Coordinates of N, CA and C in Angstrom, one line a residue:
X147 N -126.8 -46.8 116.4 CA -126.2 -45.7 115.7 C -125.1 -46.2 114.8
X148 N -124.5 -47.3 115.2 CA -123.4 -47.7 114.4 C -123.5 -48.4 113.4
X149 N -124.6 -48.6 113.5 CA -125.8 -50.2 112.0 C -126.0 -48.8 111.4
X150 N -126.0 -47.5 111.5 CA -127.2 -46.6 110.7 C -126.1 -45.7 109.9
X151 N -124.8 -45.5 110.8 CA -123.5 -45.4 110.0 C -123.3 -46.4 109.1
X152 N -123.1 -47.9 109.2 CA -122.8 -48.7 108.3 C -123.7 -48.6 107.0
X153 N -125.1 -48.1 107.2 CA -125.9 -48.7 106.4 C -126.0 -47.8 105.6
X154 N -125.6 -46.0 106.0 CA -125.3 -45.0 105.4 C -123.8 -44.9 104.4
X155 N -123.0 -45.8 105.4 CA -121.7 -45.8 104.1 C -121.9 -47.1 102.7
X156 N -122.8 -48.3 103.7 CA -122.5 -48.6 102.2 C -123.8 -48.3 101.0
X157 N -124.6 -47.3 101.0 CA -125.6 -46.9 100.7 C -124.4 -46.3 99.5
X158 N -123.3 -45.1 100.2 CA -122.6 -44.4 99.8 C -122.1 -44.9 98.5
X159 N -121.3 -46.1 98.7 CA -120.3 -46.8 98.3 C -121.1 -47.6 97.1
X160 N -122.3 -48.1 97.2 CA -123.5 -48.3 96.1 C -123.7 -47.0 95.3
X161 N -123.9 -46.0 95.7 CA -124.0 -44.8 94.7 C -123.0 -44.5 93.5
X162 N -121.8 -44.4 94.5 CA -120.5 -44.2 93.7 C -120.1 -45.4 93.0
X163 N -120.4 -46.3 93.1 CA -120.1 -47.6 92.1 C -121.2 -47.7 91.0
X164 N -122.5 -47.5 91.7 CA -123.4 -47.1 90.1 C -122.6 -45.8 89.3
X165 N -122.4 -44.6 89.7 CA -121.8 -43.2 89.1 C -120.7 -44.0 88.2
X166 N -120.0 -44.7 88.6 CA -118.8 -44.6 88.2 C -118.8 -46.2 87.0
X167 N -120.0 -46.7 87.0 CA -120.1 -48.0 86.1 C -121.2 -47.2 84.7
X168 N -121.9 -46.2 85.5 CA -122.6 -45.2 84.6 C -121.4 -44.4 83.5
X169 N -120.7 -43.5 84.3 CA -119.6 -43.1 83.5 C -119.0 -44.0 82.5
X170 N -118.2 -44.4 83.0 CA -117.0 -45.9 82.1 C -118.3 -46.2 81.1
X171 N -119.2 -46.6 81.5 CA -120.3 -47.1 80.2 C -120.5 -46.2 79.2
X172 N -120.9 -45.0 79.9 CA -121.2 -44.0 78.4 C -119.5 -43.5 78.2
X173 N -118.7 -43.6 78.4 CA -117.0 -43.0 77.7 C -116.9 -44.5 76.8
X174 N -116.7 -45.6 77.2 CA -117.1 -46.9 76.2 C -117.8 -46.5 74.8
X175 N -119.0 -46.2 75.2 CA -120.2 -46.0 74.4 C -119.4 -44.6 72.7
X176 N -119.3 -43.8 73.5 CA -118.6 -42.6 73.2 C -117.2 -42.8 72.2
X177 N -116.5 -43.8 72.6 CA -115.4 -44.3 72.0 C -115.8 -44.9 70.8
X178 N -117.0 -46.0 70.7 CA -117.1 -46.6 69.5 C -117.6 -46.2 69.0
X179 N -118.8 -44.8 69.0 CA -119.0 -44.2 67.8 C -118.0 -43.4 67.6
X180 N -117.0 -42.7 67.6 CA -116.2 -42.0 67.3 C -114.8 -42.6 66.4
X181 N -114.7 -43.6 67.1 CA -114.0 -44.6 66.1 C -114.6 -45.5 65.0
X182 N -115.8 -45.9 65.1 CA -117.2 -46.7 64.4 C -117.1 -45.2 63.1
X183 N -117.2 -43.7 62.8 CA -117.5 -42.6 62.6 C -116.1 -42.5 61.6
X184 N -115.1 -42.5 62.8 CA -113.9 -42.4 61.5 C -114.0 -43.1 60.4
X185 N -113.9 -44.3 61.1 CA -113.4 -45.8 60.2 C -114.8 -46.1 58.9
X186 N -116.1 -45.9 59.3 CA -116.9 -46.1 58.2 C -117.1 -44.9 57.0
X187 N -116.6 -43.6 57.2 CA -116.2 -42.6 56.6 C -114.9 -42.6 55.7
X188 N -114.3 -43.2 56.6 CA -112.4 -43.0 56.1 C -112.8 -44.6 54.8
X189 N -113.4 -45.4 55.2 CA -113.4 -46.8 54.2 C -114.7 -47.6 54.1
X190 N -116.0 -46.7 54.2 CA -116.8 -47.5 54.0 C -117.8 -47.9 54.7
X191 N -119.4 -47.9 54.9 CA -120.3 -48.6 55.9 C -119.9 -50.0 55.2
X192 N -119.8 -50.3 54.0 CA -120.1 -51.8 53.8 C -118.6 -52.5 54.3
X193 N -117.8 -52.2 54.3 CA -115.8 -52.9 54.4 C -116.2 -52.9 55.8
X194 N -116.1 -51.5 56.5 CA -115.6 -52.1 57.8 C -116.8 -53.1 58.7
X195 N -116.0 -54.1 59.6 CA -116.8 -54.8 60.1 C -116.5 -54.6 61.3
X196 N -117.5 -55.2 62.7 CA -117.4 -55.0 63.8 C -116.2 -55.6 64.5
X197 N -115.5 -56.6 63.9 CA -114.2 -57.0 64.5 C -113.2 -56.1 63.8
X198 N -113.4 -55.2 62.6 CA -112.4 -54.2 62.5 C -112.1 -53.3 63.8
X199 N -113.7 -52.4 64.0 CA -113.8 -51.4 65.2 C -113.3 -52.2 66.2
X200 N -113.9 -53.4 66.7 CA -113.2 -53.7 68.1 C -111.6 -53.5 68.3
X201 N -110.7 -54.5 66.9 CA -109.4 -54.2 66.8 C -108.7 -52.8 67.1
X202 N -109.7 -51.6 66.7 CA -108.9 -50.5 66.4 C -108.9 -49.9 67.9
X203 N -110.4 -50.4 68.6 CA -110.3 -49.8 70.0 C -109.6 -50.6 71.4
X204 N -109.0 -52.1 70.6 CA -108.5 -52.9 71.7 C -109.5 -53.6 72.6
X205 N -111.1 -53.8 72.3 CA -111.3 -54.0 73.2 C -112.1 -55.7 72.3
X206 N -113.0 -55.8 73.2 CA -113.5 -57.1 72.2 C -115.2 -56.9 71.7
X207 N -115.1 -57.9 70.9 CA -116.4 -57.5 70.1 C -117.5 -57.6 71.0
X208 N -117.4 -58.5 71.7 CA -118.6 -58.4 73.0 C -118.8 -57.6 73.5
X209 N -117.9 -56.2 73.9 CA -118.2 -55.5 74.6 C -119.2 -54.3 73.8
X210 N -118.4 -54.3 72.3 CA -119.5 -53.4 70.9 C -120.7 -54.0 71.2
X211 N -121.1 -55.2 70.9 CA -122.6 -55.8 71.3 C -123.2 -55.7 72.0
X212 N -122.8 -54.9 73.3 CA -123.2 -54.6 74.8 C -124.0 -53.8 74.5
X213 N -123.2 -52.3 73.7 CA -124.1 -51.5 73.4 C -124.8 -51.2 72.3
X214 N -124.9 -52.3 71.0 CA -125.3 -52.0 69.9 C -125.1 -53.7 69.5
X215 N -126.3 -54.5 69.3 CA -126.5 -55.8 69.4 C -126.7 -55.6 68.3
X216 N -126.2 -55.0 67.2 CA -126.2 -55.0 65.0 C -125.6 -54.1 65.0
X217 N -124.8 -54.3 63.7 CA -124.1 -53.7 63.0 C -124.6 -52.2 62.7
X218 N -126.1 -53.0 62.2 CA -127.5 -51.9 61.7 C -127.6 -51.0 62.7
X219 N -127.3 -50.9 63.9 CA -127.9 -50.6 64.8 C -126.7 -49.6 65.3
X220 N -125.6 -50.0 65.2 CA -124.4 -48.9 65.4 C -124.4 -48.4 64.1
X221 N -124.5 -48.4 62.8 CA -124.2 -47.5 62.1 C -125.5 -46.6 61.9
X222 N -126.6 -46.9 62.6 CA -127.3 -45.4 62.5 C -127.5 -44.7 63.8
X223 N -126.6 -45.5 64.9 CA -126.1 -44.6 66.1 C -125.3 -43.5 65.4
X224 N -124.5 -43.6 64.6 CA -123.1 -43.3 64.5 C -123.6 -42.4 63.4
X225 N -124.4 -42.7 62.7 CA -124.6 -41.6 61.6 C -125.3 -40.2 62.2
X226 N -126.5 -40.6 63.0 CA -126.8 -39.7 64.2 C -126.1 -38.8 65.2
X227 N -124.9 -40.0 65.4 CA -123.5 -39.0 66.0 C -122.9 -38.0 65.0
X228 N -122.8 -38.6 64.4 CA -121.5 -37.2 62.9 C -122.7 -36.5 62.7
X229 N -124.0 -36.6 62.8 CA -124.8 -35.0 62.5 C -125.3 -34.8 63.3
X230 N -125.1 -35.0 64.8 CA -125.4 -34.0 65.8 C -123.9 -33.2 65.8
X231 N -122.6 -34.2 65.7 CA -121.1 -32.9 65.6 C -121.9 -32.2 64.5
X232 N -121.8 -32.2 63.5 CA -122.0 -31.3 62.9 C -122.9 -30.2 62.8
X233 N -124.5 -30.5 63.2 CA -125.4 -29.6 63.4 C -125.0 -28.5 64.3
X234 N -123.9 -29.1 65.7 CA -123.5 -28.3 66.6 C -122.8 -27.5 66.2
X235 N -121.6 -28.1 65.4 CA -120.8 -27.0 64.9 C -121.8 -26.2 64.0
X236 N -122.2 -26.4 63.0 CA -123.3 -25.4 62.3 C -124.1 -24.4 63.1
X237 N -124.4 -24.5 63.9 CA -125.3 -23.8 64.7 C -124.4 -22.4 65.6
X238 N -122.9 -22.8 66.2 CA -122.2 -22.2 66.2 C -121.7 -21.0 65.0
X239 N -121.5 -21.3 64.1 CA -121.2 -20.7 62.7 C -122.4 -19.8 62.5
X240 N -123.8 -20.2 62.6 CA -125.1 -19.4 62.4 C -125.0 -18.3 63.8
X241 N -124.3 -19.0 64.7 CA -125.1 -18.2 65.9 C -124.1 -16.7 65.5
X242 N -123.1 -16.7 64.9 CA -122.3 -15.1 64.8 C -123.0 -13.9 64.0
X243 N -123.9 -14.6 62.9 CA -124.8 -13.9 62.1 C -123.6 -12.8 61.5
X244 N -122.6 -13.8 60.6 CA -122.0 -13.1 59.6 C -122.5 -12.5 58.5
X245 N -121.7 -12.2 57.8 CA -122.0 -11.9 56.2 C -122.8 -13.1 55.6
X246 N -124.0 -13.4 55.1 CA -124.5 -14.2 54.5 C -123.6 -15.2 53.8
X247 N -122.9 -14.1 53.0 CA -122.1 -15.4 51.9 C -120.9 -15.8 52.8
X248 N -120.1 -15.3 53.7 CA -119.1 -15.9 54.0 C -119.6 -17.0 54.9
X249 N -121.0 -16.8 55.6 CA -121.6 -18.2 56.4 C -121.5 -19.3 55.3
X250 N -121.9 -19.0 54.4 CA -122.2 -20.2 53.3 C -120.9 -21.3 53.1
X251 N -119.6 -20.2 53.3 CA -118.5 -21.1 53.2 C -117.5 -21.4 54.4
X252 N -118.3 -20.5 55.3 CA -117.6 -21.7 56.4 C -118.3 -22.8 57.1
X253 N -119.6 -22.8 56.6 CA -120.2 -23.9 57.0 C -119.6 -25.1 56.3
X254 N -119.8 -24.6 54.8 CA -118.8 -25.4 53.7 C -117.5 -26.4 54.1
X255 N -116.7 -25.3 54.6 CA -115.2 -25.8 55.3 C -115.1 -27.2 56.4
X256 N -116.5 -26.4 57.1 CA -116.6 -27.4 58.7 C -116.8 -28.6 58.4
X257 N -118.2 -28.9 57.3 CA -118.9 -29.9 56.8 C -117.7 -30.7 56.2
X258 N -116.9 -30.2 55.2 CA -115.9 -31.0 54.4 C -115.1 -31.7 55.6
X259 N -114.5 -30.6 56.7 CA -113.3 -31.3 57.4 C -114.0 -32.5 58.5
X260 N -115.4 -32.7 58.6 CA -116.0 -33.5 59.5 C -116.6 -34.9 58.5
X261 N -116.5 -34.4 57.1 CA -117.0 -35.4 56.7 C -115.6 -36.2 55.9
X262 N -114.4 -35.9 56.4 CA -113.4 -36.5 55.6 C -113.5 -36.3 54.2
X263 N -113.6 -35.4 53.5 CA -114.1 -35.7 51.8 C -114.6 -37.2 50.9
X264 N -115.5 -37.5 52.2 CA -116.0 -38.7 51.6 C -115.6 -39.5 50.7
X265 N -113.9 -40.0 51.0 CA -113.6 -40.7 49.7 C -113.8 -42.2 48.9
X266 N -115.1 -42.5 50.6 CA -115.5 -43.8 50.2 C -117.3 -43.7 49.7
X267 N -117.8 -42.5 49.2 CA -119.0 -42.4 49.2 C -120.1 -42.9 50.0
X268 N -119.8 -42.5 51.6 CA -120.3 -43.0 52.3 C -121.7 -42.7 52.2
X269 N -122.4 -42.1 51.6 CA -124.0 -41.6 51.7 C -124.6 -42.6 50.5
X270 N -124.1 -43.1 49.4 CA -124.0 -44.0 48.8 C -124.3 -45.3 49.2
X271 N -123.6 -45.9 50.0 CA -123.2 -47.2 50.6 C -124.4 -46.9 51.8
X272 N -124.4 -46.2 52.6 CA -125.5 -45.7 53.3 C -126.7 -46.3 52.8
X273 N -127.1 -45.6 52.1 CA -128.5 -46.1 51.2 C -128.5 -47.2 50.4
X274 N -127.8 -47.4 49.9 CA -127.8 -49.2 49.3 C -127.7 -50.4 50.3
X275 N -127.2 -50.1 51.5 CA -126.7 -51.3 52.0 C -127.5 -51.0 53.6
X276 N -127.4 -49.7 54.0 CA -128.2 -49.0 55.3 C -129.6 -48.6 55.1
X277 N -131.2 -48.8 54.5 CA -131.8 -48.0 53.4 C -132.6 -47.3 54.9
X278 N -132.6 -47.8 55.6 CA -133.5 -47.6 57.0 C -132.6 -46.2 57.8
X279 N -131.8 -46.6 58.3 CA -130.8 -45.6 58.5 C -130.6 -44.1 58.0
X280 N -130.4 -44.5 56.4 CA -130.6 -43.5 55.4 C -131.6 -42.4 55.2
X281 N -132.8 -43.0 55.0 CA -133.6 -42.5 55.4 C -134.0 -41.4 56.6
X282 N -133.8 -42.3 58.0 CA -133.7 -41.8 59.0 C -133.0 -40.1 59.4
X283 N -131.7 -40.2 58.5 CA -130.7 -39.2 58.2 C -131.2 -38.5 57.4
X284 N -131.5 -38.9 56.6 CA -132.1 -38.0 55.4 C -133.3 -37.4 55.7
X285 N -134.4 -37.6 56.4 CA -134.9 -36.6 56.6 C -134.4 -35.3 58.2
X286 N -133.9 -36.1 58.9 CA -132.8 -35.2 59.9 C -132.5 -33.8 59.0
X287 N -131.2 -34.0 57.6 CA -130.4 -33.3 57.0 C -131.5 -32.6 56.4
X288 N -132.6 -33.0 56.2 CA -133.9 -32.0 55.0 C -134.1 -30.8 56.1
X289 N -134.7 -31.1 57.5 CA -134.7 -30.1 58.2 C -133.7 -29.2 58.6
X290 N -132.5 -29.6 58.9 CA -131.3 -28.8 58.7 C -131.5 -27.8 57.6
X291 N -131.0 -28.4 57.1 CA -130.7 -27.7 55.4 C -131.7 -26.3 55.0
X292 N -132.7 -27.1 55.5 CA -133.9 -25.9 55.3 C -134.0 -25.0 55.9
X293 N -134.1 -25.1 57.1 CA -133.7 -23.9 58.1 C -132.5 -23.0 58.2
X294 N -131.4 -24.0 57.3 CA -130.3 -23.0 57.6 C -130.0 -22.0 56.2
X295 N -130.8 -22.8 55.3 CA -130.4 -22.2 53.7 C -131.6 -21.4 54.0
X296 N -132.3 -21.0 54.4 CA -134.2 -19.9 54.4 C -133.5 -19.1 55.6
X297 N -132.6 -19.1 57.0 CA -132.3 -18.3 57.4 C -131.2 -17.3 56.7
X298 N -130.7 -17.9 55.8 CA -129.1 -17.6 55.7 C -129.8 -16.7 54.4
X299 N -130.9 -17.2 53.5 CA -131.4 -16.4 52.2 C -131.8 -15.1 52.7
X300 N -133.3 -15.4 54.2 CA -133.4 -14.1 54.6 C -132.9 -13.4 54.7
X301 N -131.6 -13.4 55.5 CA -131.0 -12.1 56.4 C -129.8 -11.6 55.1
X302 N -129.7 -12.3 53.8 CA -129.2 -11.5 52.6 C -129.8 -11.1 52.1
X303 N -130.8 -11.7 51.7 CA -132.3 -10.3 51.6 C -131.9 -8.9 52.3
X304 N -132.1 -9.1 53.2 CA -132.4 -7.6 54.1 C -131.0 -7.2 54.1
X305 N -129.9 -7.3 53.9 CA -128.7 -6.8 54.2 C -128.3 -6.5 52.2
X306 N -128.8 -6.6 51.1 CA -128.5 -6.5 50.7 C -128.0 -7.3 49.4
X307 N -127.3 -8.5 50.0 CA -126.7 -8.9 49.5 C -127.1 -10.3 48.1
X308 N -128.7 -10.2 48.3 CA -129.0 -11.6 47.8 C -130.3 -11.1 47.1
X309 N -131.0 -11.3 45.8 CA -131.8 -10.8 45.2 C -133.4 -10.7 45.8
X310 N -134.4 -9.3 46.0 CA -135.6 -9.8 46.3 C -136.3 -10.2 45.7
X311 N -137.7 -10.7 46.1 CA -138.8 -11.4 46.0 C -137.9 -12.6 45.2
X312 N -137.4 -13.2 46.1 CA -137.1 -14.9 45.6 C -138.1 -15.9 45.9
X313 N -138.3 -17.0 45.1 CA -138.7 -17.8 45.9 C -137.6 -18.5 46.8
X314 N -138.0 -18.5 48.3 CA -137.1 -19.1 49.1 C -137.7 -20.6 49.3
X315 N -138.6 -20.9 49.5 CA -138.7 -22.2 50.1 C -138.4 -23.3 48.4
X316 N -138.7 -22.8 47.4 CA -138.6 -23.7 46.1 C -136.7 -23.7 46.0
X317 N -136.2 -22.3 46.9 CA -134.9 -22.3 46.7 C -134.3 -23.4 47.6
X318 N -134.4 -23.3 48.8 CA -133.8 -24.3 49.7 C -134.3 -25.5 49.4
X319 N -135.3 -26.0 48.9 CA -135.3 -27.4 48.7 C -134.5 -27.5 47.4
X320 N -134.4 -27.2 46.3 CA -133.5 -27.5 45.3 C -132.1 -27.8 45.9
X321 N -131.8 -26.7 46.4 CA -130.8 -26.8 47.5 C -130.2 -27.9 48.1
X322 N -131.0 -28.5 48.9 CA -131.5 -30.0 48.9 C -131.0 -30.7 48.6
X323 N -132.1 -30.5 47.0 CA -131.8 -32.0 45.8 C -130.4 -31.5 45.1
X324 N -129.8 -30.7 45.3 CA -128.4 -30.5 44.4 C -127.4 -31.1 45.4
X325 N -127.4 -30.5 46.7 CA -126.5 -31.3 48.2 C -126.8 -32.6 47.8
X326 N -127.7 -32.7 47.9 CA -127.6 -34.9 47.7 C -127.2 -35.1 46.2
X327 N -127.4 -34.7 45.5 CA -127.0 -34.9 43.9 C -125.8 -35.3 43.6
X328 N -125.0 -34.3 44.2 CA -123.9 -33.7 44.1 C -122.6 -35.0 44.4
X329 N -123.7 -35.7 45.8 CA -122.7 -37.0 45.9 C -122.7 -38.2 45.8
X330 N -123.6 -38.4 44.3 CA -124.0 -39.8 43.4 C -123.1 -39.9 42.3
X331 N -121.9 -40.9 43.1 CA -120.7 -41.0 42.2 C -120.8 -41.9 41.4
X332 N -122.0 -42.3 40.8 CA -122.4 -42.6 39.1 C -122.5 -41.2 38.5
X333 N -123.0 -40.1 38.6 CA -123.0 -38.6 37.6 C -121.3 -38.5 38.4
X334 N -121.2 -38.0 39.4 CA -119.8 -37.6 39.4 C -118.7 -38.6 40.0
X335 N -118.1 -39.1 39.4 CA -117.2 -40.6 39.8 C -115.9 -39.8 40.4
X336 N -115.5 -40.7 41.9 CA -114.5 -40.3 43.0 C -113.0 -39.6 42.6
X337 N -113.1 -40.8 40.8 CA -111.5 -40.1 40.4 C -111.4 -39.1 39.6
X338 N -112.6 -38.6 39.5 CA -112.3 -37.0 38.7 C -113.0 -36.3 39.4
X339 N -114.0 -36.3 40.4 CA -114.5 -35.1 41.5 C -114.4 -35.5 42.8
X340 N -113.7 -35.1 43.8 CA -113.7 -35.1 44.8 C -114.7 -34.3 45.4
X341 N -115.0 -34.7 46.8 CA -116.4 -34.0 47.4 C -116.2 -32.8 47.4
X342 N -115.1 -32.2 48.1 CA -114.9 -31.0 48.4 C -114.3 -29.9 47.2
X343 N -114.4 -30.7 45.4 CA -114.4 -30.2 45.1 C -115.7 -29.6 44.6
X344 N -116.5 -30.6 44.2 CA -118.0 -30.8 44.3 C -118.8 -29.6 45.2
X345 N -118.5 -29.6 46.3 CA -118.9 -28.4 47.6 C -118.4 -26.9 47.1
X346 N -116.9 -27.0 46.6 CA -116.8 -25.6 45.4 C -117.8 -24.8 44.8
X347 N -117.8 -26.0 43.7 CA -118.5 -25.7 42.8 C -119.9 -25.9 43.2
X348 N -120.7 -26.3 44.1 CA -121.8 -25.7 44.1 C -122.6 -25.1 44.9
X349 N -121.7 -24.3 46.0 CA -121.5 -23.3 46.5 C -121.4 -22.1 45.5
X350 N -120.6 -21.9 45.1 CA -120.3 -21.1 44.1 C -121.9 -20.6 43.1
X351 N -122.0 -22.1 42.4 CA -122.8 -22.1 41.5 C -124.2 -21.7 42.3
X352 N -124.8 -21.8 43.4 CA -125.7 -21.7 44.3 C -126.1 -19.8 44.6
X353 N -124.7 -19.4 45.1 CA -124.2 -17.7 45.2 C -124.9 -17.1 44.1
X354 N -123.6 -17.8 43.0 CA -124.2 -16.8 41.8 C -125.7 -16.7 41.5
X355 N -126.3 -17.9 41.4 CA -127.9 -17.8 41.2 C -128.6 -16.7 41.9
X356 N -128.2 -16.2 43.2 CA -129.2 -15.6 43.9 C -128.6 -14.3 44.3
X357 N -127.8 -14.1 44.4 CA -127.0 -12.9 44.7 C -126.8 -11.4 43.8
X358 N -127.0 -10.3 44.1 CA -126.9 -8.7 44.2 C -125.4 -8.6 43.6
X359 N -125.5 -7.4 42.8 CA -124.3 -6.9 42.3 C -123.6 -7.1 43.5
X360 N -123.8 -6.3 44.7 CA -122.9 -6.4 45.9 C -122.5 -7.4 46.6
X361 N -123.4 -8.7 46.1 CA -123.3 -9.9 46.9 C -122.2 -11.1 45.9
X362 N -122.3 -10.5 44.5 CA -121.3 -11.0 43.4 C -120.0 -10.5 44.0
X363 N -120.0 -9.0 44.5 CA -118.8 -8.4 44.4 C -117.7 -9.0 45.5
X364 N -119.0 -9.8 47.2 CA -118.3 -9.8 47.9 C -118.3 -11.7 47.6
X365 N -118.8 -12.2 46.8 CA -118.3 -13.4 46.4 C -117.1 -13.5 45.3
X366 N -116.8 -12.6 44.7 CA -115.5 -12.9 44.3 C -114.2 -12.2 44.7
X367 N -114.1 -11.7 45.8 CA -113.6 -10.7 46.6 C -112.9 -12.1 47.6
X368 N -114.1 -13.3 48.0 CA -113.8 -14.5 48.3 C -113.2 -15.6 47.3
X369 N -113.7 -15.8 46.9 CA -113.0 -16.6 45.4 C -111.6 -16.6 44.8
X370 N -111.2 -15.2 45.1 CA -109.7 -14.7 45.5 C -109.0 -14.9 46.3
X371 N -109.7 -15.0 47.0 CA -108.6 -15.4 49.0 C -107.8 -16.7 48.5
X372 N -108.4 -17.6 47.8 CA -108.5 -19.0 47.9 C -107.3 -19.6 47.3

């Protein structure tokens, strides 16, 4: 009886030391994309290096290698991380089923404040230097995008606010190619357009194309707030 207590506690004591080496590993894990997320946003996939991140988290670079054995390999963790935040938060924003156009710009809002206004053209550097990654992301964001610009067209359709018999699906993909356009800072260079001014204006410019006397009226009704 007393071998079958022993063998029951340290059975115990094996559980809770896997749980708790499980935990610490994924909060580890957790930390360096979120810091890995700032830092290649805030300055760059190509500048920062893995001994920057380790520096910034105090820990050592062996232990980043533990869970991401390339560079390659954490920054399309990490790109995957910033658009699952963001799909989530988007999805939230869709789930209230606001006014058509005011979704358009708070999605707008969320996207800018999660993407730092890209001042190092990170989608850029992405694809030149990431092309695998990029990719990878890039068709992720096509499915996004489409789903959420063909939801968000429909339900202005029916409420009024957005012109009928559109084409929608030729609209959301343009959609698309204008969102990625928009941040090829050879056509628009960092020191005369910032992202989020860029997001303005083609938001804006997006509205006006498709939108109802009523849906103009309550887009510049917004345009005013501002």
């Amino acid at each position: 009886m007393l071998n079958n207590s022993k063998t029951l506690e340290t059975i115990m004591v094996f559980k809770v030391s896997i749980f708790t080496f499980a935990k610490n590993y994924l909060l580890v894990r957790d930390a360096i994309l979120n810091t890995a997320a700032e830092m290649f946003l805030n300055y760059g996939f190509k500048s920062v290096t893995m001994d920057d991140i380790a520096e910034k988290l105090g820990i050592s670079k062996k232990t980043i290698y533990t869970h991401y054995s390339t560079k390659s390999k954490l920054v399309l963790a990490t790109g995957h991380h910033v658009f699952e935040n963001i799909n989530c938060g988007i999805e939230k924003i869709r789930a209230k089923k606001q006014n058509p156009i005011k979704e358009n710009f708070e999605i707008k809002r969320f996207v800018i404040h999660h993407l730092k206004d890209q001042k190092t053209s990170p989608h850029f550097q992405l694809k030149k230097y990431y092309p695998k990654a990029f990719e990878s992301l890039r068709t992720r964001q096509f499915e996004l995008l489409d789903d959420c610009v063909t939801d968000n067209i429909k339900r202005g359709i029916e409420t009024g606010y957005y012109r009928k018999n559109m084409p929608i699906d030729f609209i959301s993909r343009i959609h698309f190619v204008g969102m990625m356009g928009i941040k090829d800072t050879d056509v628009f260079p960092i020191e005369e357009y910032s992202h989020s001014m860029l997001m303005d204006y083609f938001t804006e410019y997006h509205l006006r194309a498709i939108c109802t006397p009523k849906g103009i009226e309550t887009l510049e009704e917004i345009l005013n707030e501002k």
